JSON list of N, CA and C in Angstrom, two decimals:
[
{"chain": "A", "resi": 1, "resn": "SER", "atom": "N", "xyz": [0.84, -1.19, 0.00]},
{"chain": "A", "resi": 1, "resn": "SER", "atom": "CA", "xyz": [0.00, 0.00, 0.00]},
{"chain": "A", "resi": 1, "resn": "SER", "atom": "C", "xyz": [0.88, 1.25, 0.00]},
{"chain": "A", "resi": 2, "resn": "HIS", "atom": "N", "xyz": [0.29, 2.36, -0.30]},
{"chain": "A", "resi": 2, "resn": "HIS", "atom": "CA", "xyz": [1.02, 3.62, -0.40]},
{"chain": "A", "resi": 2, "resn": "HIS", "atom": "C", "xyz": [1.52, 4.11, 0.95]},
{"chain": "A", "resi": 3, "resn": "LEU", "atom": "N", "xyz": [2.66, 4.73, 0.96]},
{"chain": "A", "resi": 3, "resn": "LEU", "atom": "CA", "xyz": [3.20, 5.37, 2.16]},
{"chain": "A", "resi": 3, "resn": "LEU", "atom": "C", "xyz": [2.58, 6.75, 2.28]},
{"chain": "A", "resi": 4, "resn": "TRP", "atom": "N", "xyz": [1.94, 7.03, 3.42]},
{"chain": "A", "resi": 4, "resn": "TRP", "atom": "CA", "xyz": [1.23, 8.30, 3.59]},
{"chain": "A", "resi": 4, "resn": "TRP", "atom": "C", "xyz": [1.98, 9.30, 4.46]},
{"chain": "A", "resi": 5, "resn": "ASP", "atom": "N", "xyz": [2.70, 8.83, 5.47]},
{"chain": "A", "resi": 5, "resn": "ASP", "atom": "CA", "xyz": [3.36, 9.79, 6.36]},
{"chain": "A", "resi": 5, "resn": "ASP", "atom": "C", "xyz": [4.53, 9.11, 7.05]},
{"chain": "A", "resi": 6, "resn": "VAL", "atom": "N", "xyz": [5.54, 9.92, 7.41]},
{"chain": "A", "resi": 6, "resn": "VAL", "atom": "CA", "xyz": [6.74, 9.45, 8.10]},
{"chain": "A", "resi": 6, "resn": "VAL", "atom": "C", "xyz": [7.10, 10.46, 9.17]},
{"chain": "A", "resi": 7, "resn": "LYS", "atom": "N", "xyz": [7.46, 9.97, 10.35]},
{"chain": "A", "resi": 7, "resn": "LYS", "atom": "CA", "xyz": [7.98, 10.82, 11.41]},
{"chain": "A", "resi": 7, "resn": "LYS", "atom": "C", "xyz": [9.26, 10.19, 11.93]},
{"chain": "A", "resi": 8, "resn": "LEU", "atom": "N", "xyz": [10.25, 11.03, 12.24]},
{"chain": "A", "resi": 8, "resn": "LEU", "atom": "CA", "xyz": [11.53, 10.57, 12.77]},
{"chain": "A", "resi": 8, "resn": "LEU", "atom": "C", "xyz": [11.61, 10.86, 14.26]},
{"chain": "A", "resi": 9, "resn": "ALA", "atom": "N", "xyz": [12.14, 9.90, 15.01]},
{"chain": "A", "resi": 9, "resn": "ALA", "atom": "CA", "xyz": [12.36, 10.08, 16.45]},
{"chain": "A", "resi": 9, "resn": "ALA", "atom": "C", "xyz": [13.57, 9.25, 16.84]},
{"chain": "A", "resi": 10, "resn": "GLY", "atom": "N", "xyz": [14.66, 9.94, 17.19]},
{"chain": "A", "resi": 10, "resn": "GLY", "atom": "CA", "xyz": [15.87, 9.23, 17.57]},
{"chain": "A", "resi": 10, "resn": "GLY", "atom": "C", "xyz": [16.43, 8.41, 16.41]},
{"chain": "A", "resi": 11, "resn": "ASP", "atom": "N", "xyz": [16.67, 7.14, 16.67]},
{"chain": "A", "resi": 11, "resn": "ASP", "atom": "CA", "xyz": [17.26, 6.25, 15.67]},
{"chain": "A", "resi": 11, "resn": "ASP", "atom": "C", "xyz": [16.22, 5.59, 14.76]},
{"chain": "A", "resi": 12, "resn": "TYR", "atom": "N", "xyz": [14.94, 5.99, 14.89]},
{"chain": "A", "resi": 12, "resn": "TYR", "atom": "CA", "xyz": [13.88, 5.29, 14.18]},
{"chain": "A", "resi": 12, "resn": "TYR", "atom": "C", "xyz": [13.02, 6.21, 13.34]},
{"chain": "A", "resi": 13, "resn": "ALA", "atom": "N", "xyz": [12.49, 5.64, 12.27]},
{"chain": "A", "resi": 13, "resn": "ALA", "atom": "CA", "xyz": [11.47, 6.29, 11.46]},
{"chain": "A", "resi": 13, "resn": "ALA", "atom": "C", "xyz": [10.18, 5.50, 11.66]},
{"chain": "A", "resi": 14, "resn": "TYR", "atom": "N", "xyz": [9.11, 6.22, 11.83]},
{"chain": "A", "resi": 14, "resn": "TYR", "atom": "CA", "xyz": [7.78, 5.61, 11.98]},
{"chain": "A", "resi": 14, "resn": "TYR", "atom": "C", "xyz": [7.00, 5.94, 10.73]},
{"chain": "A", "resi": 15, "resn": "LEU", "atom": "N", "xyz": [6.45, 4.92, 10.09]},
{"chain": "A", "resi": 15, "resn": "LEU", "atom": "CA", "xyz": [5.79, 5.09, 8.81]},
{"chain": "A", "resi": 15, "resn": "LEU", "atom": "C", "xyz": [4.35, 4.59, 8.91]},
{"chain": "A", "resi": 16, "resn": "VAL", "atom": "N", "xyz": [3.45, 5.31, 8.26]},
{"chain": "A", "resi": 16, "resn": "VAL", "atom": "CA", "xyz": [2.07, 4.85, 8.21]},
{"chain": "A", "resi": 16, "resn": "VAL", "atom": "C", "xyz": [1.68, 4.67, 6.75]},
{"chain": "A", "resi": 17, "resn": "ARG", "atom": "N", "xyz": [1.13, 3.50, 6.50]},
{"chain": "A", "resi": 17, "resn": "ARG", "atom": "CA", "xyz": [0.54, 3.18, 5.22]},
{"chain": "A", "resi": 17, "resn": "ARG", "atom": "C", "xyz": [-0.95, 3.03, 5.44]},
{"chain": "A", "resi": 18, "resn": "GLN", "atom": "N", "xyz": [-1.68, 2.89, 4.38]},
{"chain": "A", "resi": 18, "resn": "GLN", "atom": "CA", "xyz": [-3.14, 2.79, 4.49]},
{"chain": "A", "resi": 18, "resn": "GLN", "atom": "C", "xyz": [-3.56, 1.78, 5.54]},
{"chain": "A", "resi": 19, "resn": "ASP", "atom": "N", "xyz": [-2.91, 0.62, 5.56]},
{"chain": "A", "resi": 19, "resn": "ASP", "atom": "CA", "xyz": [-3.32, -0.44, 6.48]},
{"chain": "A", "resi": 19, "resn": "ASP", "atom": "C", "xyz": [-2.15, -1.04, 7.27]},
{"chain": "A", "resi": 20, "resn": "TYR", "atom": "N", "xyz": [-1.03, -0.31, 7.36]},
{"chain": "A", "resi": 20, "resn": "TYR", "atom": "CA", "xyz": [0.15, -0.88, 8.00]},
{"chain": "A", "resi": 20, "resn": "TYR", "atom": "C", "xyz": [0.94, 0.20, 8.74]},
{"chain": "A", "resi": 21, "resn": "PHE", "atom": "N", "xyz": [1.34, -0.10, 9.97]},
{"chain": "A", "resi": 21, "resn": "PHE", "atom": "CA", "xyz": [2.22, 0.76, 10.77]},
{"chain": "A", "resi": 21, "resn": "PHE", "atom": "C", "xyz": [3.59, 0.08, 10.78]},
{"chain": "A", "resi": 22, "resn": "GLU", "atom": "N", "xyz": [4.65, 0.85, 10.50]},
{"chain": "A", "resi": 22, "resn": "GLU", "atom": "CA", "xyz": [5.98, 0.26, 10.36]},
{"chain": "A", "resi": 22, "resn": "GLU", "atom": "C", "xyz": [7.02, 1.08, 11.11]},
{"chain": "A", "resi": 23, "resn": "VAL", "atom": "N", "xyz": [8.03, 0.39, 11.63]},
{"chain": "A", "resi": 23, "resn": "VAL", "atom": "CA", "xyz": [9.17, 1.02, 12.28]},
{"chain": "A", "resi": 23, "resn": "VAL", "atom": "C", "xyz": [10.42, 0.62, 11.52]},
{"chain": "A", "resi": 24, "resn": "ALA", "atom": "N", "xyz": [11.27, 1.62, 11.22]},
{"chain": "A", "resi": 24, "resn": "ALA", "atom": "CA", "xyz": [12.51, 1.36, 10.51]},
{"chain": "A", "resi": 24, "resn": "ALA", "atom": "C", "xyz": [13.68, 1.94, 11.29]},
{"chain": "A", "resi": 25, "resn": "ASP", "atom": "N", "xyz": [14.77, 1.22, 11.34]},
{"chain": "A", "resi": 25, "resn": "ASP", "atom": "CA", "xyz": [16.01, 1.67, 11.97]},
{"chain": "A", "resi": 25, "resn": "ASP", "atom": "C", "xyz": [16.75, 2.53, 10.95]},
{"chain": "A", "resi": 26, "resn": "ILE", "atom": "N", "xyz": [17.02, 3.79, 11.30]},
{"chain": "A", "resi": 26, "resn": "ILE", "atom": "CA", "xyz": [17.66, 4.72, 10.37]},
{"chain": "A", "resi": 26, "resn": "ILE", "atom": "C", "xyz": [19.05, 5.16, 10.83]},
{"chain": "A", "resi": 27, "resn": "ARG", "atom": "N", "xyz": [19.65, 4.41, 11.75]},
{"chain": "A", "resi": 27, "resn": "ARG", "atom": "CA", "xyz": [20.98, 4.78, 12.26]},
{"chain": "A", "resi": 27, "resn": "ARG", "atom": "C", "xyz": [22.02, 4.84, 11.16]},
{"chain": "A", "resi": 28, "resn": "VAL", "atom": "N", "xyz": [21.90, 3.97, 10.17]},
{"chain": "A", "resi": 28, "resn": "VAL", "atom": "CA", "xyz": [22.81, 3.97, 9.03]},
{"chain": "A", "resi": 28, "resn": "VAL", "atom": "C", "xyz": [21.98, 4.36, 7.81]},
{"chain": "A", "resi": 29, "resn": "PRO", "atom": "N", "xyz": [22.00, 5.63, 7.42]},
{"chain": "A", "resi": 29, "resn": "PRO", "atom": "CA", "xyz": [21.14, 6.10, 6.34]},
{"chain": "A", "resi": 29, "resn": "PRO", "atom": "C", "xyz": [21.29, 5.34, 5.01]},
{"chain": "A", "resi": 30, "resn": "SER", "atom": "N", "xyz": [22.45, 4.77, 4.78]},
{"chain": "A", "resi": 30, "resn": "SER", "atom": "CA", "xyz": [22.64, 4.02, 3.54]},
{"chain": "A", "resi": 30, "resn": "SER", "atom": "C", "xyz": [22.15, 2.58, 3.66]},
{"chain": "A", "resi": 31, "resn": "SER", "atom": "N", "xyz": [21.64, 2.21, 4.84]},
{"chain": "A", "resi": 31, "resn": "SER", "atom": "CA", "xyz": [21.18, 0.84, 5.06]},
{"chain": "A", "resi": 31, "resn": "SER", "atom": "C", "xyz": [19.99, 0.84, 6.04]},
{"chain": "A", "resi": 32, "resn": "ILE", "atom": "N", "xyz": [18.88, 1.42, 5.60]},
{"chain": "A", "resi": 32, "resn": "ILE", "atom": "CA", "xyz": [17.67, 1.48, 6.43]},
{"chain": "A", "resi": 32, "resn": "ILE", "atom": "C", "xyz": [17.11, 0.06, 6.58]},
{"chain": "A", "resi": 33, "resn": "THR", "atom": "N", "xyz": [16.73, -0.28, 7.82]},
{"chain": "A", "resi": 33, "resn": "THR", "atom": "CA", "xyz": [16.28, -1.64, 8.11]},
{"chain": "A", "resi": 33, "resn": "THR", "atom": "C", "xyz": [14.88, -1.65, 8.71]},
{"chain": "A", "resi": 34, "resn": "HIS", "atom": "N", "xyz": [14.01, -2.52, 8.19]},
{"chain": "A", "resi": 34, "resn": "HIS", "atom": "CA", "xyz": [12.69, -2.74, 8.78]},
{"chain": "A", "resi": 34, "resn": "HIS", "atom": "C", "xyz": [12.90, -3.40, 10.15]},
{"chain": "A", "resi": 35, "resn": "VAL", "atom": "N", "xyz": [12.25, -2.85, 11.18]},
{"chain": "A", "resi": 35, "resn": "VAL", "atom": "CA", "xyz": [12.39, -3.36, 12.54]},
{"chain": "A", "resi": 35, "resn": "VAL", "atom": "C", "xyz": [11.14, -4.11, 12.98]},
{"chain": "A", "resi": 36, "resn": "ALA", "atom": "N", "xyz": [9.98, -3.51, 12.75]},
{"chain": "A", "resi": 36, "resn": "ALA", "atom": "CA", "xyz": [8.73, -4.11, 13.20]},
{"chain": "A", "resi": 36, "resn": "ALA", "atom": "C", "xyz": [7.56, -3.45, 12.48]},
{"chain": "A", "resi": 37, "resn": "GLY", "atom": "N", "xyz": [6.40, -4.04, 12.62]},
{"chain": "A", "resi": 37, "resn": "GLY", "atom": "CA", "xyz": [5.20, -3.46, 12.04]},
{"chain": "A", "resi": 37, "resn": "GLY", "atom": "C", "xyz": [4.00, -4.34, 12.27]},
{"chain": "A", "resi": 38, "resn": "PHE", "atom": "N", "xyz": [2.82, -3.78, 12.01]},
{"chain": "A", "resi": 38, "resn": "PHE", "atom": "CA", "xyz": [1.59, -4.55, 12.13]},
{"chain": "A", "resi": 38, "resn": "PHE", "atom": "C", "xyz": [0.50, -3.93, 11.26]},
{"chain": "A", "resi": 39, "resn": "THR", "atom": "N", "xyz": [-0.45, -4.75, 10.89]},
{"chain": "A", "resi": 39, "resn": "THR", "atom": "CA", "xyz": [-1.60, -4.30, 10.11]},
{"chain": "A", "resi": 39, "resn": "THR", "atom": "C", "xyz": [-2.59, -3.62, 11.04]},
{"chain": "A", "resi": 40, "resn": "HIS", "atom": "N", "xyz": [-3.20, -2.54, 10.58]},
{"chain": "A", "resi": 40, "resn": "HIS", "atom": "CA", "xyz": [-4.22, -1.84, 11.36]},
{"chain": "A", "resi": 40, "resn": "HIS", "atom": "C", "xyz": [-5.47, -1.62, 10.49]},
{"chain": "A", "resi": 41, "resn": "SER", "atom": "N", "xyz": [-6.50, -1.06, 11.09]},
{"chain": "A", "resi": 41, "resn": "SER", "atom": "CA", "xyz": [-7.79, -0.96, 10.40]},
{"chain": "A", "resi": 41, "resn": "SER", "atom": "C", "xyz": [-8.32, 0.46, 10.24]},
{"chain": "A", "resi": 42, "resn": "VAL", "atom": "N", "xyz": [-7.48, 1.49, 10.39]},
{"chain": "A", "resi": 42, "resn": "VAL", "atom": "CA", "xyz": [-8.01, 2.86, 10.37]},
{"chain": "A", "resi": 42, "resn": "VAL", "atom": "C", "xyz": [-7.83, 3.58, 9.03]},
{"chain": "A", "resi": 43, "resn": "ASP", "atom": "N", "xyz": [-7.36, 2.89, 8.00]},
{"chain": "A", "resi": 43, "resn": "ASP", "atom": "CA", "xyz": [-7.12, 3.53, 6.70]},
{"chain": "A", "resi": 43, "resn": "ASP", "atom": "C", "xyz": [-6.22, 4.75, 6.90]},
{"chain": "A", "resi": 44, "resn": "GLY", "atom": "N", "xyz": [-5.06, 4.50, 7.54]},
{"chain": "A", "resi": 44, "resn": "GLY", "atom": "CA", "xyz": [-4.17, 5.57, 8.01]},
{"chain": "A", "resi": 44, "resn": "GLY", "atom": "C", "xyz": [-3.64, 6.47, 6.91]},
{"chain": "A", "resi": 45, "resn": "ASN", "atom": "N", "xyz": [-3.62, 7.78, 7.20]},
{"chain": "A", "resi": 45, "resn": "ASN", "atom": "CA", "xyz": [-3.04, 8.74, 6.27]},
{"chain": "A", "resi": 45, "resn": "ASN", "atom": "C", "xyz": [-2.28, 9.86, 6.96]},
{"chain": "A", "resi": 46, "resn": "SER", "atom": "N", "xyz": [-2.25, 9.87, 8.30]},
{"chain": "A", "resi": 46, "resn": "SER", "atom": "CA", "xyz": [-1.46, 10.86, 9.01]},
{"chain": "A", "resi": 46, "resn": "SER", "atom": "C", "xyz": [-0.87, 10.23, 10.26]},
{"chain": "A", "resi": 47, "resn": "LEU", "atom": "N", "xyz": [0.26, 10.80, 10.70]},
{"chain": "A", "resi": 47, "resn": "LEU", "atom": "CA", "xyz": [1.01, 10.22, 11.81]},
{"chain": "A", "resi": 47, "resn": "LEU", "atom": "C", "xyz": [1.66, 11.33, 12.62]},
{"chain": "A", "resi": 48, "resn": "ASN", "atom": "N", "xyz": [1.61, 11.19, 13.94]},
{"chain": "A", "resi": 48, "resn": "ASN", "atom": "CA", "xyz": [2.36, 12.05, 14.84]},
{"chain": "A", "resi": 48, "resn": "ASN", "atom": "C", "xyz": [2.99, 11.17, 15.92]},
{"chain": "A", "resi": 49, "resn": "VAL", "atom": "N", "xyz": [4.14, 11.62, 16.42]},
{"chain": "A", "resi": 49, "resn": "VAL", "atom": "CA", "xyz": [4.83, 10.90, 17.48]},
{"chain": "A", "resi": 49, "resn": "VAL", "atom": "C", "xyz": [5.09, 11.89, 18.61]},
{"chain": "A", "resi": 50, "resn": "SER", "atom": "N", "xyz": [4.74, 11.46, 19.83]},
{"chain": "A", "resi": 50, "resn": "SER", "atom": "CA", "xyz": [4.98, 12.27, 21.01]},
{"chain": "A", "resi": 50, "resn": "SER", "atom": "C", "xyz": [5.45, 11.35, 22.12]},
{"chain": "A", "resi": 51, "resn": "GLY", "atom": "N", "xyz": [6.72, 11.49, 22.49]},
{"chain": "A", "resi": 51, "resn": "GLY", "atom": "CA", "xyz": [7.27, 10.63, 23.54]},
{"chain": "A", "resi": 51, "resn": "GLY", "atom": "C", "xyz": [7.25, 9.18, 23.12]},
{"chain": "A", "resi": 52, "resn": "THR", "atom": "N", "xyz": [6.56, 8.36, 23.88]},
{"chain": "A", "resi": 52, "resn": "THR", "atom": "CA", "xyz": [6.52, 6.91, 23.60]},
{"chain": "A", "resi": 52, "resn": "THR", "atom": "C", "xyz": [5.22, 6.48, 22.93]},
{"chain": "A", "resi": 53, "resn": "THR", "atom": "N", "xyz": [4.50, 7.45, 22.36]},
{"chain": "A", "resi": 53, "resn": "THR", "atom": "CA", "xyz": [3.23, 7.13, 21.71]},
{"chain": "A", "resi": 53, "resn": "THR", "atom": "C", "xyz": [3.19, 7.66, 20.29]},
{"chain": "A", "resi": 54, "resn": "ALA", "atom": "N", "xyz": [2.72, 6.82, 19.37]},
{"chain": "A", "resi": 54, "resn": "ALA", "atom": "CA", "xyz": [2.47, 7.25, 18.00]},
{"chain": "A", "resi": 54, "resn": "ALA", "atom": "C", "xyz": [0.96, 7.34, 17.82]},
{"chain": "A", "resi": 55, "resn": "TYR", "atom": "N", "xyz": [0.53, 8.33, 17.05]},
{"chain": "A", "resi": 55, "resn": "TYR", "atom": "CA", "xyz": [-0.88, 8.57, 16.80]},
{"chain": "A", "resi": 55, "resn": "TYR", "atom": "C", "xyz": [-1.12, 8.49, 15.30]},
{"chain": "A", "resi": 56, "resn": "VAL", "atom": "N", "xyz": [-2.01, 7.60, 14.89]},
{"chain": "A", "resi": 56, "resn": "VAL", "atom": "CA", "xyz": [-2.31, 7.41, 13.47]},
{"chain": "A", "resi": 56, "resn": "VAL", "atom": "C", "xyz": [-3.75, 7.83, 13.23]},
{"chain": "A", "resi": 57, "resn": "GLY", "atom": "N", "xyz": [-3.95, 8.77, 12.31]},
{"chain": "A", "resi": 57, "resn": "GLY", "atom": "CA", "xyz": [-5.28, 9.19, 11.94]},
{"chain": "A", "resi": 57, "resn": "GLY", "atom": "C", "xyz": [-5.62, 8.65, 10.56]},
{"chain": "A", "resi": 58, "resn": "GLY", "atom": "N", "xyz": [-6.88, 8.40, 10.35]},
{"chain": "A", "resi": 58, "resn": "GLY", "atom": "CA", "xyz": [-7.28, 7.89, 9.05]},
{"chain": "A", "resi": 58, "resn": "GLY", "atom": "C", "xyz": [-8.76, 8.07, 8.79]},
{"chain": "A", "resi": 59, "resn": "ALA", "atom": "N", "xyz": [-9.18, 7.68, 7.61]},
{"chain": "A", "resi": 59, "resn": "ALA", "atom": "CA", "xyz": [-10.57, 7.82, 7.19]},
{"chain": "A", "resi": 59, "resn": "ALA", "atom": "C", "xyz": [-11.51, 7.01, 8.07]},
{"chain": "A", "resi": 60, "resn": "ASP", "atom": "N", "xyz": [-11.02, 5.91, 8.64]},
{"chain": "A", "resi": 60, "resn": "ASP", "atom": "CA", "xyz": [-11.87, 5.03, 9.43]},
{"chain": "A", "resi": 60, "resn": "ASP", "atom": "C", "xyz": [-11.64, 5.12, 10.93]},
{"chain": "A", "resi": 61, "resn": "GLY", "atom": "N", "xyz": [-10.85, 6.11, 11.39]},
{"chain": "A", "resi": 61, "resn": "GLY", "atom": "CA", "xyz": [-10.67, 6.24, 12.82]},
{"chain": "A", "resi": 61, "resn": "GLY", "atom": "C", "xyz": [-9.31, 6.78, 13.22]},
{"chain": "A", "resi": 62, "resn": "PHE", "atom": "N", "xyz": [-8.97, 6.51, 14.47]},
{"chain": "A", "resi": 62, "resn": "PHE", "atom": "CA", "xyz": [-7.79, 7.04, 15.13]},
{"chain": "A", "resi": 62, "resn": "PHE", "atom": "C", "xyz": [-7.18, 5.92, 15.96]},
{"chain": "A", "resi": 63, "resn": "LEU", "atom": "N", "xyz": [-5.86, 5.75, 15.86]},
{"chain": "A", "resi": 63, "resn": "LEU", "atom": "CA", "xyz": [-5.16, 4.63, 16.50]},
{"chain": "A", "resi": 63, "resn": "LEU", "atom": "C", "xyz": [-4.02, 5.17, 17.34]},
{"chain": "A", "resi": 64, "resn": "THR", "atom": "N", "xyz": [-3.83, 4.60, 18.54]},
{"chain": "A", "resi": 64, "resn": "THR", "atom": "CA", "xyz": [-2.66, 4.93, 19.36]},
{"chain": "A", "resi": 64, "resn": "THR", "atom": "C", "xyz": [-1.78, 3.70, 19.48]},
{"chain": "A", "resi": 65, "resn": "VAL", "atom": "N", "xyz": [-0.45, 3.96, 19.45]},
{"chain": "A", "resi": 65, "resn": "VAL", "atom": "CA", "xyz": [0.53, 2.87, 19.47]},
{"chain": "A", "resi": 65, "resn": "VAL", "atom": "C", "xyz": [1.61, 3.18, 20.50]},
{"chain": "A", "resi": 66, "resn": "ASN", "atom": "N", "xyz": [1.90, 2.23, 21.38]},
{"chain": "A", "resi": 66, "resn": "ASN", "atom": "CA", "xyz": [3.00, 2.36, 22.33]},
{"chain": "A", "resi": 66, "resn": "ASN", "atom": "C", "xyz": [4.28, 2.01, 21.57]},
{"chain": "A", "resi": 67, "resn": "ILE", "atom": "N", "xyz": [5.20, 2.98, 21.49]},
{"chain": "A", "resi": 67, "resn": "ILE", "atom": "CA", "xyz": [6.47, 2.77, 20.79]},
{"chain": "A", "resi": 67, "resn": "ILE", "atom": "C", "xyz": [7.65, 2.88, 21.76]},
{"chain": "A", "resi": 68, "resn": "SER", "atom": "N", "xyz": [7.41, 2.62, 23.05]},
{"chain": "A", "resi": 68, "resn": "SER", "atom": "CA", "xyz": [8.50, 2.70, 24.02]},
{"chain": "A", "resi": 68, "resn": "SER", "atom": "C", "xyz": [9.60, 1.69, 23.69]},
{"chain": "A", "resi": 69, "resn": "ASN", "atom": "N", "xyz": [9.24, 0.58, 23.08]},
{"chain": "A", "resi": 69, "resn": "ASN", "atom": "CA", "xyz": [10.19, -0.39, 22.55]},
{"chain": "A", "resi": 69, "resn": "ASN", "atom": "C", "xyz": [9.96, -0.45, 21.04]},
{"chain": "A", "resi": 70, "resn": "PRO", "atom": "N", "xyz": [10.75, 0.30, 20.26]},
{"chain": "A", "resi": 70, "resn": "PRO", "atom": "CA", "xyz": [10.50, 0.37, 18.82]},
{"chain": "A", "resi": 70, "resn": "PRO", "atom": "C", "xyz": [10.53, -0.98, 18.11]},
{"chain": "A", "resi": 71, "resn": "THR", "atom": "N", "xyz": [11.19, -1.96, 18.69]},
{"chain": "A", "resi": 71, "resn": "THR", "atom": "CA", "xyz": [11.23, -3.28, 18.05]},
{"chain": "A", "resi": 71, "resn": "THR", "atom": "C", "xyz": [9.96, -4.08, 18.31]},
{"chain": "A", "resi": 72, "resn": "ASN", "atom": "N", "xyz": [9.08, -3.53, 19.15]},
{"chain": "A", "resi": 72, "resn": "ASN", "atom": "CA", "xyz": [7.83, -4.22, 19.46]},
{"chain": "A", "resi": 72, "resn": "ASN", "atom": "C", "xyz": [6.72, -3.19, 19.70]},
{"chain": "A", "resi": 73, "resn": "PRO", "atom": "N", "xyz": [6.29, -2.47, 18.65]},
{"chain": "A", "resi": 73, "resn": "PRO", "atom": "CA", "xyz": [5.20, -1.51, 18.82]},
{"chain": "A", "resi": 73, "resn": "PRO", "atom": "C", "xyz": [3.90, -2.23, 19.18]},
{"chain": "A", "resi": 74, "resn": "VAL", "atom": "N", "xyz": [3.14, -1.63, 20.11]},
{"chain": "A", "resi": 74, "resn": "VAL", "atom": "CA", "xyz": [1.92, -2.28, 20.59]},
{"chain": "A", "resi": 74, "resn": "VAL", "atom": "C", "xyz": [0.75, -1.33, 20.40]},
{"chain": "A", "resi": 75, "resn": "GLN", "atom": "N", "xyz": [-0.26, -1.80, 19.68]},
{"chain": "A", "resi": 75, "resn": "GLN", "atom": "CA", "xyz": [-1.48, -1.02, 19.51]},
{"chain": "A", "resi": 75, "resn": "GLN", "atom": "C", "xyz": [-2.16, -0.87, 20.86]},
{"chain": "A", "resi": 76, "resn": "LEU", "atom": "N", "xyz": [-2.46, 0.38, 21.24]},
{"chain": "A", "resi": 76, "resn": "LEU", "atom": "CA", "xyz": [-3.09, 0.64, 22.52]},
{"chain": "A", "resi": 76, "resn": "LEU", "atom": "C", "xyz": [-4.61, 0.71, 22.42]},
{"chain": "A", "resi": 77, "resn": "ASP", "atom": "N", "xyz": [-5.10, 1.49, 21.44]},
{"chain": "A", "resi": 77, "resn": "ASP", "atom": "CA", "xyz": [-6.54, 1.67, 21.32]},
{"chain": "A", "resi": 77, "resn": "ASP", "atom": "C", "xyz": [-6.89, 2.15, 19.92]},
{"chain": "A", "resi": 78, "resn": "VAL", "atom": "N", "xyz": [-8.16, 1.98, 19.56]},
{"chain": "A", "resi": 78, "resn": "VAL", "atom": "CA", "xyz": [-8.68, 2.45, 18.29]},
{"chain": "A", "resi": 78, "resn": "VAL", "atom": "C", "xyz": [-9.99, 3.17, 18.56]},
{"chain": "A", "resi": 79, "resn": "LEU", "atom": "N", "xyz": [-10.15, 4.32, 17.96]},
{"chain": "A", "resi": 79, "resn": "LEU", "atom": "CA", "xyz": [-11.40, 5.05, 18.02]},
{"chain": "A", "resi": 79, "resn": "LEU", "atom": "C", "xyz": [-11.94, 5.10, 16.59]},
{"chain": "A", "resi": 80, "resn": "SER", "atom": "N", "xyz": [-13.10, 4.53, 16.38]},
{"chain": "A", "resi": 80, "resn": "SER", "atom": "CA", "xyz": [-13.65, 4.54, 15.02]},
{"chain": "A", "resi": 80, "resn": "SER", "atom": "C", "xyz": [-15.09, 4.99, 15.01]}
]
């Protein structure tokens, strides 16, 4: 699916696609690595990161994700 938004925080990039949340390790810019991700249901098109939480907005709702451990992002809640 299409990439809609990217936010950088520390050594990681957080990416939102229509139906997928992804974390990438960007410590070596010439060798970006997929770290983790999961399918979601909010038809995501916008992303914000604040502290240890990522916020995904979309046509079908709003999703919060705990990113305190970027290698294991955990969906917290969905508002639809």
